[in-house]
Coordinates of C-alpha atoms in Angstrom, one line a residue:
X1 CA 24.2 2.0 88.1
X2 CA 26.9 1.2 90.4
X3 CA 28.9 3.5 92.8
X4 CA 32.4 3.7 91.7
X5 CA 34.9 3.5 94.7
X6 CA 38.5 4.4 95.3
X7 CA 41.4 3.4 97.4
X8 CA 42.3 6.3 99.9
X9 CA 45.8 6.2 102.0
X10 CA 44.9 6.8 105.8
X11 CA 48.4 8.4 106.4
X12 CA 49.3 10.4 103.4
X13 CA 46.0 10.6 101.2
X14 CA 47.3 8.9 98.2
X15 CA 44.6 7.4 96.0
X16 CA 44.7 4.3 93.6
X17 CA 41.3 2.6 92.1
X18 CA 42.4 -0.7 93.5
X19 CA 43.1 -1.7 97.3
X20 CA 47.0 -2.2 98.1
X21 CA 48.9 -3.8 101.0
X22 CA 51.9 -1.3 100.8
X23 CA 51.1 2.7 100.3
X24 CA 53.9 3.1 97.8
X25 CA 53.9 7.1 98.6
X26 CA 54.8 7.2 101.9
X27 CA 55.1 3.1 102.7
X28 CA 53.1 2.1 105.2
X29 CA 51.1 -1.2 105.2
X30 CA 47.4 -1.8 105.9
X31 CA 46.6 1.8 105.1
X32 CA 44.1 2.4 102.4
X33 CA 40.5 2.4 103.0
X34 CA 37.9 2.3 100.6
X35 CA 35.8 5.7 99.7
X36 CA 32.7 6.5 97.7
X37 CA 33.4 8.8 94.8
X38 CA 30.9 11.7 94.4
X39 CA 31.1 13.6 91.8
X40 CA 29.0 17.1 91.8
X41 CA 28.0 18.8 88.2
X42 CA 29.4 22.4 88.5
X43 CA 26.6 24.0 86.7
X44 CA 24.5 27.4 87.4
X45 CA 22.4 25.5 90.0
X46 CA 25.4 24.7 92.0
X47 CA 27.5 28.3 91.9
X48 CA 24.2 30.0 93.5
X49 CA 25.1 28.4 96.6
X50 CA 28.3 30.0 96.9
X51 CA 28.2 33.8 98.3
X52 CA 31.4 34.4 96.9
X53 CA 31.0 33.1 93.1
X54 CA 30.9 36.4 91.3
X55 CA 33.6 37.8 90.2
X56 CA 34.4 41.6 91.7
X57 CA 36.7 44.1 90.4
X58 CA 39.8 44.6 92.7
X59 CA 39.7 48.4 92.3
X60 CA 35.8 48.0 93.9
X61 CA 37.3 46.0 96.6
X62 CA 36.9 47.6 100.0
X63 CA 38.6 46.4 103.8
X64 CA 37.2 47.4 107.0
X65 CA 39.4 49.3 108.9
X66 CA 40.0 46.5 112.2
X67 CA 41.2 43.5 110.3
X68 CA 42.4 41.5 113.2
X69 CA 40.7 39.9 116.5
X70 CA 43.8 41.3 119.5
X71 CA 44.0 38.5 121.4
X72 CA 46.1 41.0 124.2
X73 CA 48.3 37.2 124.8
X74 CA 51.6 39.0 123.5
X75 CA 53.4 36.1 122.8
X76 CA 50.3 35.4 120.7
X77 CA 49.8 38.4 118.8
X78 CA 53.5 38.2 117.9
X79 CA 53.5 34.8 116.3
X80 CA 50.0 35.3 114.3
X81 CA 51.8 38.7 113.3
X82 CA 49.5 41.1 115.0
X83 CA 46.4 39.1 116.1
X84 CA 43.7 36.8 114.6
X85 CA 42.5 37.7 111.2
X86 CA 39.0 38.1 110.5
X87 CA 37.4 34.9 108.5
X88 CA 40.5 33.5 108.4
X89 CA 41.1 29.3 109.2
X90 CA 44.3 29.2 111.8
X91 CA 45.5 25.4 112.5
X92 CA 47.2 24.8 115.5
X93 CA 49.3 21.2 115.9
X94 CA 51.2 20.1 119.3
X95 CA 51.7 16.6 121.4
X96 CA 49.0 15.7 123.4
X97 CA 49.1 17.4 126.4
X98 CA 51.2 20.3 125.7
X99 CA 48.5 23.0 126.0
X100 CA 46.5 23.7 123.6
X101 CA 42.8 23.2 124.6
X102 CA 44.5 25.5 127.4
X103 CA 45.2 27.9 125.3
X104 CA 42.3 28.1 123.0
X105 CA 40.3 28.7 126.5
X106 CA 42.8 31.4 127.5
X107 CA 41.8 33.2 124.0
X108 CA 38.3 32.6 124.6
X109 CA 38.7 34.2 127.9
X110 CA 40.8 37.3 126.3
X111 CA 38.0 37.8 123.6
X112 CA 35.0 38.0 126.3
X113 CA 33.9 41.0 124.2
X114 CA 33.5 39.0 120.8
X115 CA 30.9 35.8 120.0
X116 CA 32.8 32.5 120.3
X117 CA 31.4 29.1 120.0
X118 CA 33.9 26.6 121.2
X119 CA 33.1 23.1 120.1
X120 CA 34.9 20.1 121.6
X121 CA 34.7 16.4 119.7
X122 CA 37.0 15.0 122.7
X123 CA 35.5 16.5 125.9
X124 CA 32.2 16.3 127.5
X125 CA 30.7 20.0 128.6
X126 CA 31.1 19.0 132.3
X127 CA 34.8 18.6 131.4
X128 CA 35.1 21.7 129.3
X129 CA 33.4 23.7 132.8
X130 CA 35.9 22.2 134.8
X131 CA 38.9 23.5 132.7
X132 CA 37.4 26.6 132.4
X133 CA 37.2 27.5 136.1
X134 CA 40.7 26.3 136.8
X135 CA 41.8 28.4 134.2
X136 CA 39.5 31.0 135.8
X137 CA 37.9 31.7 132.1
X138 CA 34.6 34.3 132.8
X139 CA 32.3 35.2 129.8
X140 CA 29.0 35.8 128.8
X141 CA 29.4 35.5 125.0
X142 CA 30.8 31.9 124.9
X143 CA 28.9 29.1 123.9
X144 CA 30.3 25.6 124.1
X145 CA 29.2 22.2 122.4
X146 CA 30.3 18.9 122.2
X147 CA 29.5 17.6 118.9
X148 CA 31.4 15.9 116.4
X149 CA 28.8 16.6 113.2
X150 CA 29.8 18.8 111.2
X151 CA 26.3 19.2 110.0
X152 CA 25.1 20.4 113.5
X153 CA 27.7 22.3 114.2
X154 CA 27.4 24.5 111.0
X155 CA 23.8 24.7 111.7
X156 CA 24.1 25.8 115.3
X157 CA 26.8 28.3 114.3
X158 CA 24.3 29.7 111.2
X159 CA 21.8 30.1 114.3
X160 CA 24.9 31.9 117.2
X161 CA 27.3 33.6 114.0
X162 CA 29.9 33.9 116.1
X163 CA 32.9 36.2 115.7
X164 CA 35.1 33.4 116.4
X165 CA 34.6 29.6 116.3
X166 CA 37.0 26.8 117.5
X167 CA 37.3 23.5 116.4
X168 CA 39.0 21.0 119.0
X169 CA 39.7 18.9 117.3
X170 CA 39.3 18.4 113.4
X171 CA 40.2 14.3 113.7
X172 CA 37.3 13.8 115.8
X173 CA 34.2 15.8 112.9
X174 CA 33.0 13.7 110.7
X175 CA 30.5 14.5 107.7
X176 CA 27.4 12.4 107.3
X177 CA 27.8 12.5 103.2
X178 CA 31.4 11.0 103.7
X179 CA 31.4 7.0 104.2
X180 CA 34.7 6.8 105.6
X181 CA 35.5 7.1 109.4
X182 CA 36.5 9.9 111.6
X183 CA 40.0 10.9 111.2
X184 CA 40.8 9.0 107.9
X185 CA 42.0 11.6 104.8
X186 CA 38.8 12.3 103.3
X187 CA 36.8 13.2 106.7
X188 CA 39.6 15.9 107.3
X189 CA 39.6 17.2 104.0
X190 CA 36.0 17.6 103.4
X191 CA 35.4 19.1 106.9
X192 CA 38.4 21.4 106.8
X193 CA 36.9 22.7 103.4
X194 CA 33.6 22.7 104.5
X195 CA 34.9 25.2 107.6
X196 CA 37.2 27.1 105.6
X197 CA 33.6 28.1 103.1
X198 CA 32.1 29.2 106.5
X199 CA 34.7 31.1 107.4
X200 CA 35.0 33.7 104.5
X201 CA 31.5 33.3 103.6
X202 CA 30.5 34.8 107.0
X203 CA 34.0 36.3 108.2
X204 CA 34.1 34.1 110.8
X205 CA 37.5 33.4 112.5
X206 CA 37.7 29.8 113.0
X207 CA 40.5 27.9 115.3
X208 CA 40.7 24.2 115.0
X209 CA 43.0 21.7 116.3
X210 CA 44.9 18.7 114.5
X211 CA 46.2 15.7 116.4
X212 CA 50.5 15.2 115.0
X213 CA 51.7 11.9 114.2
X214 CA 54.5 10.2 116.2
X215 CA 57.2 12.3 113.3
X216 CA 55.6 15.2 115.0
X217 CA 53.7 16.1 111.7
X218 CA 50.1 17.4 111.5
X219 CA 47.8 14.0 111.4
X220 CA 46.2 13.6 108.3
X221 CA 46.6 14.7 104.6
X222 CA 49.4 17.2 103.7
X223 CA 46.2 19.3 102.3
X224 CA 45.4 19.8 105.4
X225 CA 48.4 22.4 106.0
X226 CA 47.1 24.2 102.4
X227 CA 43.7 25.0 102.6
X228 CA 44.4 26.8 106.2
X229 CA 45.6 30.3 106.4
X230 CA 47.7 30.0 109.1
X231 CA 49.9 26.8 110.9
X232 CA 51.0 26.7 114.7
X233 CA 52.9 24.2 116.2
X234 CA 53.1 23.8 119.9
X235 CA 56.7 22.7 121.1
X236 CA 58.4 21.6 123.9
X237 CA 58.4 18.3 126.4
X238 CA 55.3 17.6 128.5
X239 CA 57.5 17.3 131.5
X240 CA 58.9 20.7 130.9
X241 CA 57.0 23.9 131.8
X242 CA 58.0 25.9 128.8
X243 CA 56.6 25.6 125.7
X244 CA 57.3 27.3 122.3
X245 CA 54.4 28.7 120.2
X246 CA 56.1 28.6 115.8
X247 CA 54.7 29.6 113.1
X248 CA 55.2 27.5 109.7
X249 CA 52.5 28.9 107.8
X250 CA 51.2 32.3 107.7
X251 CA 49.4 34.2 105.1
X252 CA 49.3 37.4 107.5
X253 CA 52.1 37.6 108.6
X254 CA 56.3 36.0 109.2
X255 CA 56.9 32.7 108.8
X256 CA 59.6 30.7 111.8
X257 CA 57.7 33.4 114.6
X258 CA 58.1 31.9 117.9
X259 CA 56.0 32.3 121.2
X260 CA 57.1 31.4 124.5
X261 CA 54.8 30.3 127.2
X262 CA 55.3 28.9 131.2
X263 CA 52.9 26.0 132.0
X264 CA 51.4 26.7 135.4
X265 CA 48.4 25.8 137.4
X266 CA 46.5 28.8 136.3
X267 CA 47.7 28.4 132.4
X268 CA 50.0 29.2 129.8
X269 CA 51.6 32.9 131.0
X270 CA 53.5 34.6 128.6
X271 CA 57.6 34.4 128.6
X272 CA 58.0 38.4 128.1
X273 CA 62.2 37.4 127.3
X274 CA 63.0 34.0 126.2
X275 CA 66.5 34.8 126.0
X276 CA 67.2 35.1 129.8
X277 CA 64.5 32.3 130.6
X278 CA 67.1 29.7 127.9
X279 CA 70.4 31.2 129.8
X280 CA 69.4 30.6 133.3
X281 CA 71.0 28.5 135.6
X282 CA 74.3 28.6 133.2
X283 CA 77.6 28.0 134.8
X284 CA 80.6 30.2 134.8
X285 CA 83.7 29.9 133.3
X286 CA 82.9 25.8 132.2
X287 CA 84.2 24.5 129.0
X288 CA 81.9 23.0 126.6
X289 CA 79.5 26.3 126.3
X290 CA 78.9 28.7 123.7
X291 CA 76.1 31.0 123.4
X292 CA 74.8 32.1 120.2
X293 CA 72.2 34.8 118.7
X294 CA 69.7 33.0 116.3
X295 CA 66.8 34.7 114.7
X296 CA 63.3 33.2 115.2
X297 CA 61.5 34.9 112.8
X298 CA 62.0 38.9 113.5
X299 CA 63.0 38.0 116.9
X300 CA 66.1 37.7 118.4
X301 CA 67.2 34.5 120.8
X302 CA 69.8 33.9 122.8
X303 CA 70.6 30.3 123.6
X304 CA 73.4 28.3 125.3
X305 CA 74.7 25.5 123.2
X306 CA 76.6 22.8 125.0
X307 CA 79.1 20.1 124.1
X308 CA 80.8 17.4 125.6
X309 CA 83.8 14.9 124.1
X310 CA 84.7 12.0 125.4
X311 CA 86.6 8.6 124.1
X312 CA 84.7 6.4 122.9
X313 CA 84.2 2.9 124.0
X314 CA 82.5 1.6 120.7
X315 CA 84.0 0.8 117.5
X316 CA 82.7 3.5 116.2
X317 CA 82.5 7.1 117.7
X318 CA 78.6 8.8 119.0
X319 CA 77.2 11.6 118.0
X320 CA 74.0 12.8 119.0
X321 CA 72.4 16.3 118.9
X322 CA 69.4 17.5 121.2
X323 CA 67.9 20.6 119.3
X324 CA 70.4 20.5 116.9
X325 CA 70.6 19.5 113.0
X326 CA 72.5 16.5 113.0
X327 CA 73.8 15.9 109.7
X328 CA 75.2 19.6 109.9
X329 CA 76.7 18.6 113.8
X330 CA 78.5 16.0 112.0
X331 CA 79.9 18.6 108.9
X332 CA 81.0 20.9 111.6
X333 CA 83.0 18.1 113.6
X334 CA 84.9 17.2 110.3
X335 CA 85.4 20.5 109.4
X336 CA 87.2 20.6 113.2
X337 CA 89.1 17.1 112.5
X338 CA 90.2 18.4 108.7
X339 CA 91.0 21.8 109.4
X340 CA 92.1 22.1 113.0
X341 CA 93.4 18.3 113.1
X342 CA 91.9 17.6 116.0
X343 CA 91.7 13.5 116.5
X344 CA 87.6 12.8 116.7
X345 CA 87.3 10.1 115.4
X346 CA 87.6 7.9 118.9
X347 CA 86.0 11.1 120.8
X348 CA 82.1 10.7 121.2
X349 CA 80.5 14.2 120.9
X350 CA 77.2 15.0 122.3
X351 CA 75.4 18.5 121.4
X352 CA 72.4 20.1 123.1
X353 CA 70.6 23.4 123.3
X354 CA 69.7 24.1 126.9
X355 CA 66.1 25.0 127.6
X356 CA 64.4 22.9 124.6
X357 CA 64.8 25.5 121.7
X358 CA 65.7 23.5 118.1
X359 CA 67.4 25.7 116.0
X360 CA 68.0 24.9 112.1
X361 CA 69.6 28.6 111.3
X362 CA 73.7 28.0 110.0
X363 CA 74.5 31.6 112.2
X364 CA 74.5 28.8 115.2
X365 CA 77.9 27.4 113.2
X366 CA 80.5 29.1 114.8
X367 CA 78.7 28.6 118.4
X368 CA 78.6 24.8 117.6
X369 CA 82.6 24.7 116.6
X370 CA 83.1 27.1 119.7
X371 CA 81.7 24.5 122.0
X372 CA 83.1 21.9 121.2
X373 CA 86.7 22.9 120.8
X374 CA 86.3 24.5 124.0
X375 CA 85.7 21.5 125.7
X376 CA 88.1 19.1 123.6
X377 CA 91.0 21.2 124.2
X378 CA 89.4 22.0 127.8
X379 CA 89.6 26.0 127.8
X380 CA 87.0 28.2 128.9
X381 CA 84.9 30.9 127.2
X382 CA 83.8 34.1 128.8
X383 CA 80.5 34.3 130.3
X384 CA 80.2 37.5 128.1
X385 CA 81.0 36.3 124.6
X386 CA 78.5 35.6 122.2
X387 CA 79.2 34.0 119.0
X388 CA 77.9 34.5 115.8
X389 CA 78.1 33.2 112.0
X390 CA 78.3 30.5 109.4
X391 CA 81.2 28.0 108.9
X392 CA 81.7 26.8 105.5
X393 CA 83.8 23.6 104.7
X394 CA 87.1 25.2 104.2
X395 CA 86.7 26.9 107.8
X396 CA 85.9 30.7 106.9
X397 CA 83.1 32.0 108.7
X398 CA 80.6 34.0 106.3
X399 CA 78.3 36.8 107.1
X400 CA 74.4 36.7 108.7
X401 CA 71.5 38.6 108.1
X402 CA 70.6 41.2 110.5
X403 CA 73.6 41.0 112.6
X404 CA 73.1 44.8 114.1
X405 CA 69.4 43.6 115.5
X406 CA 71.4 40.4 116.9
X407 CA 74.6 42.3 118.5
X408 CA 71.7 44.8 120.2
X409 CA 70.2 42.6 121.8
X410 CA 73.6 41.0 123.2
X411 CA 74.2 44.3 124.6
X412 CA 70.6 44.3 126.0
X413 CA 71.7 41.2 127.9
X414 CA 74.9 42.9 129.0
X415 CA 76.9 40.8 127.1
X416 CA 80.0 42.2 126.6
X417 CA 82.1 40.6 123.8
X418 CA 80.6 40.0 120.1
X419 CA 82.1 37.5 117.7
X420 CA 81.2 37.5 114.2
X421 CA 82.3 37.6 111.0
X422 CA 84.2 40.0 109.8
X423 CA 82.2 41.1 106.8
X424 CA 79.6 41.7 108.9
X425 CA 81.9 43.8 111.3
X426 CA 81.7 47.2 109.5
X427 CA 78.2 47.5 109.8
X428 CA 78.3 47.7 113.3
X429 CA 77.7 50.8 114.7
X430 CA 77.0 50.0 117.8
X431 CA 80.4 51.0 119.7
X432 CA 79.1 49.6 123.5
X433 CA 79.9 46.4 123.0
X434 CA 83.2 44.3 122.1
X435 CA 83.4 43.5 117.9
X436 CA 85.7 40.8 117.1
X437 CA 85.2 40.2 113.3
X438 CA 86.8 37.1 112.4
X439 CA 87.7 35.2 108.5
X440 CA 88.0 31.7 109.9
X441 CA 88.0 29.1 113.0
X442 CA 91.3 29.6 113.5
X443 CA 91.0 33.5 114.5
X444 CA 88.0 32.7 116.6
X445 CA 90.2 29.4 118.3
X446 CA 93.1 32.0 118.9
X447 CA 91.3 34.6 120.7
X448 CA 90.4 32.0 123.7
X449 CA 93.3 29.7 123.2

């Protein structure tokens, strides 16, 4: 009897029983491969295999008491919500060469205490020795491999049982059973799955790390980003020495968590307050800044946001955002043009957020307007003055979540002067610092203007 086959999409993993030039999910030409389709018989046989088959009773249910792996990396801890869950499969997605085969290393090296085998598809060991004594990484429980079947590796890891395994990186395994090459959708899947059976059959914590496409998205299928239990993107430019740790997924903890890290020669050290490290170097008393208080998960960030107009010398007047939401840059600029009448349409306007932070939160609104008026109508903003809020499209400014945590940490700055709306005004209690609670732009242009 014949095999049957399917069509598999490299880039997005949708399937079709007959090849096609154009993927007509996600549009890319040339993409689909053709796979082997197994199919298993779910019977008695099969469910013996599988330690965790039987049903249990929730009320029977018991939880050891340490649940979590402290990685004592701060930044770390923060962003996984407390540390590394036992048995649990944590992705983590960056650029190449933004730090995270350093990283992993650094944990291995924090974890001396636990089992780790560290298993490197990319790197030979001779490599993997080399990084480790730069990084000066000492320990006497971590074994290293450099394998890329996943047959081997889940036999040599039945034979260690580590406390924690890491996978660098998951393009690179490949299953012998699977007829398609390294990388492509059903390679990823089937090891990913295969990995995420070890690791609650055996309460292993495992750690693997997925190449991103040129959108910045994790390579492979969007499965991929479902079957783990928790998602880490590394951010930031390679020629930069800062790089932001985010959370996007996590079962254990807050979503939007960030980390901040300093590249050096010895490794990623921890950024202990982000907020002074994105506000350094600002200038005084220079139109065209704002700074704002956004939340990043449970955390509070300061950030300078900067803007520069000019006339234009197209047709057509730029804008471009660095950071920044751009479709909502170019809402706030007409909600300056409608309701302010300011004349930008033959001013270029050019937004960024110093240090290499994006931030999607609306609280940034007022900040953004703030910035921009300032330097249209070239006036200054105090050094001291932080704004805060959301501008709708008839100019009032509504209220933000947790504005008390936000106006502490202002004061914690020794920021002196607090705009925000005024809903959110009477909440305040704290009494050392400035409150300006505002309706609209207009009371926030008057109290500068």
């Amino acid at each position: 009897m014949a095999e049957k086959t399917k069509f598999v999409c490299n880039e997005c993993g949708y399937e079709t029983p007959k090849w096609l030039g154009k993927c007509p999910s996600c549009g890319e030409w040339n993409s689909f491969c053709e796979e082997i389709i197994n199919k298993k018989n779910y019977d008695k046989s099969y469910a013996k295999g599988l330690k965790s088959s039987k049903p249990s009773l929730l009320s029977e249910i018991t939880t050891s008491t340490e649940l979590r792996h402290k990685t004592n990396i701060t930044e770390l801890d923060r962003v996984l919500g407390g540390g590394i869950v036992k048995g649990s499969l944590v992705l983590f997605g960056g650029d190449p060469g933004i730090g995270k085969s350093t990283l992993l290393l650094q944990i291995c090296s924090s974890l001396s205490e636990n089992k780790i085998l560290y298993v490197s598809g990319e790197e030979s060991l001779n490599q993997i020795k080399m990084r480790s004594e730069r990084l000066n990484v000492k320990s006497d429980n971590l074994s290293v491999m450099s394998e890329t079947s996943l047959t081997n590796i889940l036999y040599y890891a039945s034979e260690i049982n580590p406390d924690i395994m890491i996978i660098d990186s998951i393009q690179t395994i490949y299953n012998d059973e699977v007829s398609s090459a390294p990388g492509s959708v059903s390679q990823v899947r089937e090891a990913t799955h295969s990995l995420l059976r070890y690791a609650k059959d055996n309460n292993t914590s495992v750690l693997i790390v997925g190449h991103v496409t040129k959108d910045g998205n994790i390579a492979g299928p969007r499965v991929l980003e479902h079957m783990v239990d928790c998602v880490l993107y590394f951010e930031g430019e390679r020629h930069q020495s800062y790089r932001i740790l985010r959370t996007v997924k996590n079962r254990f903890g807050s979503t939007n968590e960030i980390g901040v890290f300093e590249m050096k020669d010895n490794g990623l050290n921890e950024v202990k307050n982000p907020s002074k490290m994105l506000l350094s170097g600002r200038s005084e008393n220079i139109p065209g800044s704002a700074v704002v208080c956004t939340l990043e998960g449970t955390r509070p960030v300061l950030a300078e946001i900067q803007a520069l107009t000019s006339p234009t010398g197209f047709g057509n007047a730029r804008r471009m955002t660095t950071g920044l939401d751009y479709n909502r840059a170019i809402m706030l600029v007409a909600i300056l043009e409608k309701k302010l009448h300011y004349t930008m349409q033959n001013q270029d306007v050019y937004l960024n957020i110093a240090g290499g932070l994006k931030i999607s939160e609306p609280a940034t609104d007022l900040a953004i307007i703030m910035a921009i008026a300032s330097n249209y109508k070239n006036f200054t903003i105090g050094n001291d003055t932080v704004f805060i809020g959301e501008v709708g499209l008839t100019g009032e400014v509504r209220s933000v979540s947790f504005v008390e945590k936000r106006v502490n940490e202002c004061k914690k700055l020794g920021f002196k002067k607090c705009v925000i709306p005024f809903d959110n005004a009477k909440d305040i209690k704290n009494k050392d610092i400035e409150i300006y609670g505002i309706k609209n732009i207009f009371d926030a242009i008057k109290l500068f203007s």
